[in-house]
Coordinates of C-alpha atoms in Angstrom, one line a residue:
Chain A
M1 CA 9.8 -15.8 -10.4
S2 CA 11.4 -19.0 -11.5
E3 CA 10.3 -21.0 -8.5
V4 CA 6.7 -19.9 -9.0
R5 CA 7.0 -20.9 -12.6
T6 CA 8.1 -24.4 -11.7
K7 CA 5.2 -24.9 -9.3
N8 CA 2.7 -23.8 -11.8
A9 CA 4.2 -25.5 -14.8
Q10 CA 2.2 -28.6 -14.3
S11 CA -1.1 -27.0 -15.1
R12 CA -1.0 -25.5 -18.6
G13 CA -4.7 -24.5 -18.6
Q14 CA -6.4 -21.4 -17.4
S15 CA -5.4 -20.2 -13.9
D16 CA -7.8 -21.2 -11.1
F17 CA -8.9 -17.6 -10.4
A18 CA -9.4 -16.9 -14.1
Q19 CA -11.6 -20.0 -14.3
R20 CA -13.7 -18.9 -11.4
F21 CA -14.1 -15.4 -13.0
A22 CA -15.0 -16.9 -16.4
L23 CA -17.7 -19.1 -14.9
L24 CA -19.3 -16.3 -12.9
R25 CA -19.0 -13.9 -15.9
Q26 CA -21.1 -16.3 -18.0
R27 CA -23.9 -16.2 -15.5
R28 CA -23.7 -12.8 -14.0
G29 CA -21.9 -10.6 -16.5
P30 CA -18.6 -8.7 -16.2
F31 CA -19.5 -5.9 -13.7
C32 CA -17.7 -5.3 -10.4
L33 CA -19.3 -3.1 -7.8
G34 CA -16.8 -1.0 -5.8
L35 CA -17.8 -0.9 -2.1
D36 CA -16.4 2.5 -1.1
P37 CA -18.0 3.6 2.2
S38 CA -16.5 7.1 2.1
P39 CA -17.4 9.8 4.6
E40 CA -19.2 11.7 1.8
L41 CA -21.4 8.7 1.0
L42 CA -22.2 7.9 4.6
N43 CA -23.2 11.5 5.0
G44 CA -25.2 11.5 1.8
W45 CA -27.1 8.4 3.1
G46 CA -27.8 10.2 6.4
L47 CA -25.5 7.8 8.4
A48 CA -23.1 8.7 11.2
D49 CA -19.5 8.6 10.2
G50 CA -18.7 5.7 12.6
V51 CA -18.4 1.9 12.8
E52 CA -22.2 1.4 13.0
G53 CA -22.8 3.7 10.0
L54 CA -20.0 1.8 8.1
R55 CA -21.6 -1.6 8.8
R56 CA -25.1 -0.3 8.0
F57 CA -23.9 1.2 4.7
C58 CA -22.0 -2.0 3.6
F59 CA -24.8 -4.4 4.4
T60 CA -27.4 -2.3 2.7
V61 CA -25.2 -2.3 -0.5
L62 CA -24.7 -6.1 -0.1
D63 CA -28.5 -6.6 0.3
A64 CA -29.1 -4.6 -2.9
A65 CA -26.4 -6.6 -4.7
A66 CA -27.9 -9.9 -3.6
D67 CA -26.4 -12.7 -5.7
Q68 CA -26.4 -10.7 -9.0
L69 CA -22.7 -9.7 -9.2
T70 CA -19.6 -11.4 -10.4
A71 CA -17.4 -9.4 -8.2
I72 CA -17.6 -6.9 -5.3
K73 CA -14.6 -4.7 -4.5
P74 CA -14.3 -3.2 -1.0
Q75 CA -11.8 -0.3 -0.7
S76 CA -9.7 -1.1 2.4
A77 CA -8.9 2.5 3.1
Y78 CA -12.5 3.3 4.2
F79 CA -12.4 0.4 6.7
E80 CA -8.9 1.3 8.0
R81 CA -10.2 4.7 8.9
F82 CA -12.0 3.0 11.9
G83 CA -9.0 0.9 13.0
S84 CA -9.5 -2.6 14.2
K85 CA -13.3 -2.2 14.5
G86 CA -13.5 -1.1 10.9
I87 CA -11.3 -4.1 9.9
A88 CA -13.7 -6.3 11.8
V89 CA -16.5 -5.0 9.5
L90 CA -14.3 -5.6 6.5
E91 CA -14.0 -9.3 7.6
E92 CA -17.8 -9.5 7.9
C93 CA -18.2 -8.0 4.4
L94 CA -15.6 -10.3 2.8
E95 CA -17.5 -13.3 4.3
A96 CA -20.9 -11.9 3.1
I97 CA -19.5 -11.4 -0.4
R98 CA -18.4 -15.0 -0.5
D99 CA -21.8 -16.1 0.8
R100 CA -23.3 -14.5 -2.3
E101 CA -20.8 -16.5 -4.4
S102 CA -19.4 -13.3 -5.8
L103 CA -15.7 -12.8 -6.0
A104 CA -14.4 -10.7 -3.1
L105 CA -11.8 -8.4 -4.7
L106 CA -10.1 -6.4 -2.0
D107 CA -8.6 -3.1 -3.1
V108 CA -5.6 -2.8 -0.7
K109 CA -2.8 -1.8 -3.1
R110 CA -0.1 -3.4 -1.0
G111 CA 3.5 -3.6 -2.1
D112 CA 6.9 -3.8 -0.4
I113 CA 10.1 -5.9 -0.4
G114 CA 9.8 -9.7 -0.7
S115 CA 9.7 -10.6 2.9
T116 CA 7.0 -8.1 3.7
N117 CA 5.0 -9.0 0.6
Q118 CA 5.0 -12.6 2.0
A119 CA 3.2 -11.3 5.1
Y120 CA 0.7 -9.3 3.0
A121 CA 0.1 -12.3 0.8
E122 CA -0.7 -14.4 3.9
A123 CA -2.9 -11.6 5.2
Y124 CA -5.1 -11.4 2.1
L125 CA -4.7 -14.6 0.0
D126 CA -4.2 -17.4 2.6
A127 CA -7.4 -19.4 3.0
R128 CA -6.8 -19.4 6.8
S129 CA -6.7 -15.6 7.2
P130 CA -9.7 -13.7 8.6
L131 CA -9.2 -11.1 5.8
K132 CA -9.0 -13.7 3.0
A133 CA -10.1 -12.3 -0.3
D134 CA -10.5 -13.9 -3.8
A135 CA -8.1 -11.3 -5.2
I136 CA -6.3 -8.2 -4.2
T137 CA -4.6 -5.2 -5.9
V138 CA -0.8 -4.8 -5.5
H139 CA 1.8 -2.0 -6.0
P140 CA 4.7 -2.5 -8.4
Y141 CA 7.0 0.4 -7.2
L142 CA 9.4 -1.9 -5.3
G143 CA 9.7 -4.1 -8.4
F144 CA 7.6 -6.6 -10.4
L145 CA 9.8 -9.4 -9.2
A146 CA 9.3 -8.5 -5.6
L147 CA 5.7 -9.5 -6.1
A148 CA 6.6 -13.2 -6.3
P149 CA 5.2 -14.1 -2.8
F150 CA 1.8 -12.8 -4.0
V151 CA 1.9 -14.9 -7.1
E152 CA 3.0 -18.0 -5.2
Q153 CA 0.3 -17.6 -2.5
A154 CA -2.3 -17.0 -5.2
S155 CA -1.3 -20.2 -6.9
L156 CA -1.6 -22.1 -3.6
S157 CA -5.1 -20.7 -2.7
Q158 CA -6.6 -20.4 -6.2
T159 CA -6.9 -16.6 -5.8
G160 CA -5.8 -13.7 -8.0
L161 CA -3.9 -10.5 -8.0
F162 CA -4.1 -7.3 -10.0
V163 CA -0.9 -5.2 -10.4
V164 CA -1.6 -1.5 -10.6
V165 CA -0.3 -0.6 -14.0
L166 CA -2.0 2.4 -15.5
S167 CA -4.1 4.7 -13.3
S168 CA -6.8 7.1 -14.6
N169 CA -5.6 10.0 -12.5
P170 CA -3.4 12.5 -14.3
E171 CA -0.9 12.7 -11.4
G172 CA 0.1 9.2 -12.2
R173 CA 1.4 9.9 -15.7
A174 CA 5.0 11.1 -14.7
I175 CA 6.1 7.8 -13.2
Q176 CA 3.9 5.5 -15.3
N177 CA 5.1 7.1 -18.6
A178 CA 8.8 7.1 -17.6
R179 CA 11.1 5.1 -19.9
V180 CA 12.8 1.9 -18.7
S181 CA 14.5 1.9 -22.2
S182 CA 14.5 4.1 -25.3
D183 CA 11.3 2.4 -26.6
T184 CA 9.6 1.1 -23.5
S185 CA 7.7 2.9 -20.7
V186 CA 7.2 1.7 -17.1
V187 CA 3.6 0.8 -18.0
Q188 CA 4.7 -1.1 -21.1
S189 CA 7.4 -3.0 -19.3
L190 CA 4.9 -4.1 -16.6
C191 CA 2.5 -5.3 -19.2
D192 CA 5.2 -7.3 -20.9
A193 CA 6.3 -8.8 -17.6
I194 CA 2.7 -9.8 -16.7
R195 CA 2.0 -11.1 -20.2
D196 CA 5.2 -13.1 -20.4
Y197 CA 4.7 -14.7 -17.0
N198 CA 1.0 -15.6 -17.8
R199 CA 2.1 -17.1 -21.1
S200 CA 4.8 -19.2 -19.4
V201 CA 2.3 -20.8 -17.1
C202 CA -1.0 -20.7 -19.1
P203 CA 0.2 -20.5 -22.8
Q204 CA -3.3 -21.2 -24.3
S205 CA -5.5 -19.3 -21.9
T206 CA -5.8 -16.6 -19.1
G207 CA -3.0 -16.5 -16.6
P208 CA -2.9 -15.8 -12.9
I209 CA -1.6 -12.2 -12.8
G210 CA -4.0 -9.5 -13.6
A211 CA -3.5 -5.7 -14.2
V212 CA -5.3 -2.6 -13.1
V213 CA -6.0 -0.3 -16.1
G214 CA -8.1 2.8 -15.6
I215 CA -10.9 3.1 -18.1
T216 CA -10.4 6.8 -18.7
A217 CA -6.6 6.7 -19.0
E218 CA -5.6 7.9 -22.5
Q219 CA -3.3 5.0 -23.2
A220 CA -5.8 2.4 -22.0
E221 CA -6.3 0.9 -25.5
E222 CA -2.6 0.2 -26.3
T223 CA -2.1 -1.0 -22.7
V224 CA -4.9 -3.5 -23.1
E225 CA -3.4 -4.7 -26.4
R226 CA -0.1 -5.5 -24.6
L227 CA -1.9 -7.5 -21.9
A228 CA -2.8 -10.6 -24.0
G229 CA -3.9 -13.5 -21.8
S230 CA -4.2 -11.4 -18.7
L231 CA -7.2 -10.4 -16.6
I232 CA -7.8 -6.6 -16.4
L233 CA -9.5 -4.7 -13.6
A234 CA -10.8 -1.5 -15.0
P235 CA -12.0 1.1 -12.4
G236 CA -13.5 4.4 -13.3
L237 CA -16.9 3.6 -14.8
G238 CA -19.3 6.4 -14.1
A239 CA -18.3 8.8 -11.4
Q240 CA -14.7 8.9 -12.5
G241 CA -15.8 9.9 -16.0
G242 CA -15.6 6.5 -17.8
E243 CA -18.4 5.7 -20.1
F244 CA -19.8 2.4 -21.4
A245 CA -18.9 3.2 -25.0
Q246 CA -15.4 4.0 -24.0
L247 CA -15.3 0.7 -22.2
G248 CA -16.4 -1.3 -25.2
K249 CA -14.0 0.5 -27.5
R250 CA -10.9 0.6 -25.4
F251 CA -11.2 -2.9 -24.0
E252 CA -12.4 -4.5 -27.3
R253 CA -9.3 -6.8 -27.4
A254 CA -10.0 -8.1 -23.9
K255 CA -13.8 -8.3 -23.9
D256 CA -13.9 -11.6 -21.9
R257 CA -11.0 -10.7 -19.6
V258 CA -11.9 -7.3 -18.4
L259 CA -13.8 -6.5 -15.1
P260 CA -15.1 -2.9 -15.2
A261 CA -15.8 -1.4 -11.8
S262 CA -17.9 1.4 -10.6
S263 CA -18.6 2.7 -7.1
R264 CA -19.9 6.2 -6.5
A265 CA -22.2 6.3 -9.5
V266 CA -24.1 3.3 -8.1
L267 CA -23.7 3.9 -4.3
S268 CA -24.9 7.5 -4.5
Q269 CA -28.3 6.1 -5.4
G270 CA -28.8 4.8 -1.8
P271 CA -29.8 4.4 0.9
N272 CA -33.1 3.1 -0.5
L273 CA -32.8 -0.4 -1.9
K274 CA -35.0 0.1 -4.9
P275 CA -32.9 2.8 -6.7
L276 CA -29.7 1.0 -5.6
R277 CA -30.9 -2.3 -7.1
E278 CA -32.0 -0.5 -10.3
S279 CA -28.5 1.2 -10.6
I280 CA -26.7 -2.1 -10.0
K281 CA -28.9 -3.8 -12.6
Q282 CA -28.3 -1.0 -15.2
H283 CA -24.5 -1.1 -14.7
R284 CA -24.5 -4.8 -14.9
E285 CA -26.5 -4.9 -18.1
K286 CA -24.8 -2.0 -19.8
S287 CA -21.3 -3.4 -19.0
W288 CA -22.4 -6.8 -20.4
E289 CA -23.7 -5.1 -23.6
A290 CA -20.6 -3.0 -24.0
L291 CA -18.4 -6.1 -23.7
S292 CA -20.4 -8.7 -25.6
Chain B
M1 CA 0.0 20.9 -4.0
S2 CA -0.8 24.6 -4.3
E3 CA -3.6 24.5 -1.7
V4 CA -1.3 22.8 0.8
R5 CA 1.4 25.4 0.1
T6 CA -0.9 28.3 0.9
K7 CA -2.0 26.7 4.2
N8 CA 1.6 26.1 5.3
A9 CA 3.0 29.4 4.0
Q10 CA 2.4 31.2 7.3
S11 CA 5.0 29.1 9.1
R12 CA 8.4 29.5 7.5
G13 CA 10.3 27.6 10.2
Q14 CA 11.0 23.9 10.6
S15 CA 8.0 21.6 10.1
D16 CA 6.3 20.4 13.3
F17 CA 7.3 16.8 12.8
A18 CA 10.9 17.7 11.9
Q19 CA 11.1 19.7 15.1
R20 CA 9.8 16.8 17.2
F21 CA 12.4 14.5 15.5
A22 CA 15.2 17.0 16.1
L23 CA 14.5 17.4 19.8
L24 CA 14.3 13.6 20.4
R25 CA 17.4 13.0 18.3
Q26 CA 19.4 15.4 20.6
R27 CA 18.5 13.3 23.6
R28 CA 18.2 9.8 22.3
G29 CA 20.2 9.7 19.1
P30 CA 19.1 8.9 15.5
F31 CA 18.2 5.2 15.6
C32 CA 14.8 3.8 14.7
L33 CA 13.9 0.3 15.7
G34 CA 11.8 -1.7 13.2
L35 CA 9.1 -3.7 15.0
D36 CA 8.7 -6.6 12.5
P37 CA 6.9 -9.5 14.3
S38 CA 7.5 -11.9 11.4
P39 CA 6.5 -15.6 11.6
E40 CA 10.2 -16.5 11.5
L41 CA 11.0 -14.2 14.5
L42 CA 8.0 -15.5 16.5
N43 CA 9.2 -19.0 15.8
G44 CA 12.8 -18.1 16.7
W45 CA 11.5 -16.8 20.0
G46 CA 9.5 -20.0 20.7
L47 CA 6.2 -18.1 20.4
A48 CA 3.0 -19.5 18.7
D49 CA 2.2 -17.8 15.4
G50 CA -1.0 -16.2 16.6
V51 CA -2.4 -13.0 18.2
E52 CA -1.1 -13.8 21.7
G53 CA 2.4 -14.6 20.3
L54 CA 2.2 -11.3 18.4
R55 CA 1.3 -9.3 21.4
R56 CA 3.9 -11.0 23.6
F57 CA 6.6 -10.4 21.0
C58 CA 5.8 -6.7 20.6
F59 CA 5.5 -5.9 24.3
T60 CA 8.8 -7.7 25.0
V61 CA 10.5 -5.5 22.4
L62 CA 8.8 -2.4 23.8
D63 CA 9.9 -3.3 27.3
A64 CA 13.5 -3.7 26.1
A65 CA 13.3 -0.4 24.2
A66 CA 12.0 1.4 27.3
D67 CA 12.3 5.2 26.7
Q68 CA 15.6 5.0 24.9
L69 CA 14.6 5.4 21.3
T70 CA 13.8 8.3 19.1
A71 CA 11.5 6.2 16.8
I72 CA 9.9 2.8 16.7
K73 CA 8.6 1.6 13.3
P74 CA 6.0 -1.2 13.3
Q75 CA 5.6 -3.0 10.0
S76 CA 1.8 -3.1 9.4
A77 CA 1.9 -6.3 7.2
Y78 CA 2.8 -8.5 10.2
F79 CA -0.2 -7.2 12.1
E80 CA -2.6 -7.4 9.1
R81 CA -1.8 -11.1 8.9
F82 CA -4.1 -11.6 11.9
G83 CA -6.9 -9.4 10.7
S84 CA -8.9 -7.1 13.0
K85 CA -7.3 -8.8 16.1
G86 CA -3.8 -8.1 14.8
I87 CA -4.8 -4.5 14.1
A88 CA -6.1 -4.2 17.7
V89 CA -2.6 -5.2 18.8
L90 CA -1.1 -2.6 16.5
E91 CA -3.3 0.0 18.1
E92 CA -2.0 -1.0 21.5
C93 CA 1.6 -0.9 20.2
L94 CA 1.2 2.6 18.7
E95 CA -0.2 3.8 22.1
A96 CA 2.7 2.2 24.0
I97 CA 5.2 3.8 21.7
R98 CA 3.7 7.2 22.3
D99 CA 3.7 6.5 26.1
R100 CA 7.5 6.0 25.8
E101 CA 7.6 9.4 24.0
S102 CA 9.2 7.8 21.0
L103 CA 7.9 8.6 17.5
A104 CA 5.5 5.9 16.2
L105 CA 6.5 5.6 12.6
L106 CA 4.1 3.2 11.0
D107 CA 5.4 1.4 7.9
V108 CA 2.2 0.9 5.8
K109 CA 3.3 2.1 2.4
R110 CA -0.2 3.2 1.4
G111 CA -0.8 5.1 -1.9
D112 CA -3.8 5.5 -4.2
I113 CA -5.7 8.2 -6.0
G114 CA -6.5 11.4 -4.1
S115 CA -9.9 10.5 -2.6
T116 CA -8.6 7.2 -1.3
N117 CA -5.4 8.8 0.0
Q118 CA -7.7 11.2 2.0
A119 CA -9.2 8.1 3.8
Y120 CA -5.7 6.6 4.4
A121 CA -4.5 10.0 5.7
E122 CA -7.4 10.1 8.2
A123 CA -6.7 6.4 9.2
Y124 CA -3.1 7.0 10.1
L125 CA -2.5 10.7 10.6
D126 CA -5.7 12.1 12.1
A127 CA -5.3 12.6 15.9
R128 CA -8.8 11.1 16.4
S129 CA -8.0 7.8 14.7
P130 CA -7.4 4.6 16.7
L131 CA -4.4 3.9 14.4
K132 CA -2.9 7.4 14.6
A133 CA 0.9 7.4 14.1
D134 CA 3.5 10.1 14.2
A135 CA 4.5 9.4 10.6
I136 CA 3.8 6.8 7.9
T137 CA 5.4 5.6 4.7
V138 CA 3.6 6.2 1.4
H139 CA 3.8 4.9 -2.2
P140 CA 4.3 7.3 -5.1
Y141 CA 3.3 5.1 -8.1
L142 CA -0.1 6.9 -8.5
G143 CA 1.7 10.2 -8.6
F144 CA 3.6 12.5 -6.2
L145 CA 0.8 15.1 -6.5
A146 CA -1.8 12.5 -5.6
L147 CA -0.2 12.4 -2.1
A148 CA -1.5 15.9 -1.3
P149 CA -4.1 14.7 1.2
F150 CA -1.3 13.1 3.3
V151 CA 0.7 16.3 3.3
E152 CA -2.4 18.3 4.2
Q153 CA -3.4 16.0 7.0
A154 CA 0.2 15.8 8.3
S155 CA 0.3 19.6 8.5
L156 CA -3.0 19.6 10.5
S157 CA -1.8 17.0 13.0
Q158 CA 1.9 17.9 13.2
T159 CA 2.8 14.5 11.9
G160 CA 5.1 13.4 9.0
L161 CA 5.2 11.2 5.9
F162 CA 8.0 9.4 4.2
V163 CA 7.6 8.8 0.4
V164 CA 9.2 5.6 -0.8
V165 CA 11.8 6.8 -3.2
L166 CA 14.8 4.4 -3.5
S167 CA 14.6 0.9 -2.1
S168 CA 17.5 -1.4 -1.3
N169 CA 16.1 -4.4 -3.1
P170 CA 17.5 -5.0 -6.6
E171 CA 14.0 -5.7 -8.0
G172 CA 13.2 -2.1 -7.4
R173 CA 15.7 -0.7 -9.9
A174 CA 13.8 -1.1 -13.1
I175 CA 11.0 1.4 -12.2
Q176 CA 13.0 3.5 -9.9
N177 CA 15.8 4.1 -12.5
A178 CA 13.3 4.7 -15.3
R179 CA 13.7 8.1 -17.0
V180 CA 11.1 10.8 -16.7
S181 CA 13.2 12.9 -19.1
S182 CA 16.6 12.5 -20.9
D183 CA 18.5 13.6 -17.8
T184 CA 16.2 12.7 -14.9
S185 CA 15.2 9.4 -13.3
V186 CA 12.0 8.6 -11.4
V187 CA 14.1 8.6 -8.1
Q188 CA 15.6 12.0 -9.0
S189 CA 12.3 13.6 -10.0
L190 CA 10.7 12.4 -6.7
C191 CA 13.7 13.9 -4.8
D192 CA 13.3 17.2 -6.7
A193 CA 9.6 17.3 -6.0
I194 CA 10.1 16.6 -2.3
R195 CA 12.9 19.1 -1.9
D196 CA 11.1 21.8 -3.8
Y197 CA 8.0 21.4 -1.8
N198 CA 9.9 21.4 1.5
R199 CA 11.8 24.5 0.4
S200 CA 8.6 26.3 -0.5
V201 CA 7.2 25.8 3.0
C202 CA 10.4 25.7 5.1
P203 CA 13.1 27.6 3.1
Q204 CA 15.6 27.8 6.0
S205 CA 15.1 24.4 7.6
T206 CA 13.7 20.9 7.4
G207 CA 10.4 20.5 5.6
P208 CA 7.4 18.2 6.3
I209 CA 7.8 15.6 3.5
G210 CA 10.4 12.9 4.1
A211 CA 11.8 10.2 1.8
V212 CA 12.7 6.5 2.2
V213 CA 16.2 5.7 0.9
G214 CA 17.6 2.2 1.5
I215 CA 21.0 2.3 3.1
T216 CA 22.4 -0.4 0.8
A217 CA 21.0 1.1 -2.4
E218 CA 23.9 1.9 -4.7
Q219 CA 22.7 5.4 -5.6
A220 CA 22.0 6.2 -1.9
E221 CA 24.7 8.9 -1.8
E222 CA 23.6 10.9 -4.8
T223 CA 19.9 10.5 -3.8
V224 CA 20.7 12.0 -0.3
E225 CA 22.5 14.9 -2.0
R226 CA 19.3 15.7 -3.9
L227 CA 17.1 15.7 -0.8
A228 CA 18.4 18.9 0.9
G229 CA 16.1 20.0 3.7
S230 CA 14.2 16.7 3.8
L231 CA 14.0 14.0 6.5
I232 CA 15.3 10.6 5.3
L233 CA 14.2 7.2 6.7
A234 CA 17.0 4.7 5.9
P235 CA 16.0 1.1 6.4
G236 CA 18.5 -1.7 6.0
L237 CA 20.9 -1.4 8.8
G238 CA 22.2 -4.9 9.8
A239 CA 20.1 -7.8 8.5
Q240 CA 19.6 -6.3 5.1
G241 CA 23.4 -5.8 4.7
G242 CA 23.8 -2.1 5.6
E243 CA 26.7 -1.2 7.8
F244 CA 27.4 1.7 10.0
A245 CA 30.4 2.9 8.0
Q246 CA 28.2 2.9 4.9
L247 CA 25.6 4.8 6.8
G248 CA 28.1 7.5 7.9
K249 CA 29.5 7.8 4.4
R250 CA 26.4 7.7 2.3
F251 CA 24.4 10.0 4.5
E252 CA 27.2 12.4 5.3
R253 CA 25.3 15.3 3.8
A254 CA 22.1 14.6 5.9
K255 CA 23.7 13.6 9.2
D256 CA 21.1 15.4 11.3
R257 CA 18.1 14.5 9.0
V258 CA 18.5 10.8 8.6
L259 CA 16.8 8.1 10.7
P260 CA 18.5 4.8 10.1
A261 CA 16.4 1.7 10.9
S262 CA 17.1 -1.8 11.8
S263 CA 14.8 -4.7 12.7
R264 CA 15.9 -8.3 12.3
A265 CA 19.5 -7.7 13.5
V266 CA 18.1 -6.5 16.8
L267 CA 15.0 -8.6 17.2
S268 CA 16.8 -11.9 16.6
Q269 CA 18.6 -11.3 19.9
G270 CA 15.3 -12.0 21.8
P271 CA 13.4 -13.2 23.6
N272 CA 15.6 -12.5 26.6
L273 CA 15.5 -8.9 27.6
K274 CA 19.2 -8.5 28.4
P275 CA 20.7 -9.3 24.9
L276 CA 17.8 -7.4 23.3
R277 CA 18.6 -4.3 25.4
E278 CA 22.2 -4.7 24.7
S279 CA 21.6 -4.9 20.9
I280 CA 19.3 -1.8 21.0
K281 CA 22.0 0.1 22.9
Q282 CA 24.7 -0.9 20.5
H283 CA 22.6 0.1 17.4
R284 CA 21.7 3.3 19.1
E285 CA 25.3 4.2 20.0
K286 CA 26.8 3.1 16.7
S287 CA 24.3 5.0 14.6
W288 CA 24.9 8.1 16.8
E289 CA 28.7 7.7 16.3
A290 CA 28.3 7.2 12.5
L291 CA 26.2 10.3 12.2
S292 CA 27.9 12.7 14.6

């Protein structure tokens, strides 16, 4: 990523996206609400499993969230289920999240060879795109260095990216724990690459490339230690088994850089606004407490 | 994937998707045309980089392809660049590909935890979805076993999936060559898992889970050997440096199971139909010859 490095080398401070995160975190706390309009949740809310149900679900959640949250994370898969009409709802949601001055963190987990990643970067991080987000999640299987177009585009548009590093699900262990050398695993090597890149462009502060680290993953703590100077998106609070105490302990070394996310545990409180709002408030406060 | 195994265990023959591929291959040969409407190609064709240019580009390619091809592979990233309007064009293209009785192989490289994969599987492999394809590409980083919802959905809808195993790009080597044990790499372990699953449901023939193996990847040959009884999607013919001789040699052991794909080398011959048709014909015939 030498070209990217040169472009960013002028600014030695915090990356633009990290700055936006830090400012919002001060006012609203570190919690990220996952917007996962799954068929199970639509059904649980008594909504039809269609585009209208999808829109109704999302805007109810966004109403309940109001301007209280640092970040809201739509899961693209649940919009893609409805094709172009679902994607049109996703566009509306991304705009509504920005209207609330929350960060729109789109969970798309894209990742391909460089030329294709360039197209994905334009789709999700270019300010002119109808699907523009403040940050997205990306896949490393085709190589950390193949992600350069995302890093470059993020630098141009003051947006961010989170590389999937360590997932909570047990099926992920085989590849993620594989050894790239006798003393380094895939997860560790990705952490090192992210940290080294961030240090090279933001030596004193938080760099532009973030990582996804599941809260309930056993090696979360050592993974976090290896990610100095990097933002961390930590899904799995609540419904996936993560707990606030675990969050505080495992992410102790990254208290001001971690963004814990929860979806089902909050969303299952709907469709009524009052319990939804109450659950959002609780998650926000408990995360803040665990990470203060 | 024990549940999936039980469901499929009744049919011990070739998987439905493999059967459809084999029948088409007999009549049309083994070539897959990549439909990559990149900004560079739109520009090279004198088209505006917008939704109308995108549609014009795609339907010119589909006109040139007529009913000559076994498979056409749109790259989703180039449609996602235009948000919901681009996805609407993708829906039209998928329908037009089916109208030509070609296999619509959508290159989306999705992959997440199981519940999210379920939603992606419905988005792309459910016959009721506006984005239904005949097969898609999927990402293994969150675990081969996390892909079970795709396998299950493919079995229900007689569609296929291709797991990204070995990419052509050099940046992919670090993770793909990592060791899951002292004598097995990530690539090898994925091949073993795919082959074993396919054997368990189709012991005498070609199973439902395919693999993506880049033609120009150095270890292509040994990877192909390890994928007995599995379909292989092999991108990289032409513009990425792959050659027909290499194709014939490296995929010798999988001559009737491999689907070589080329995009730029063909598409750069447009916008005129005559040279486009000529290039498609050449790629089709040369692939057929190399794999006969």
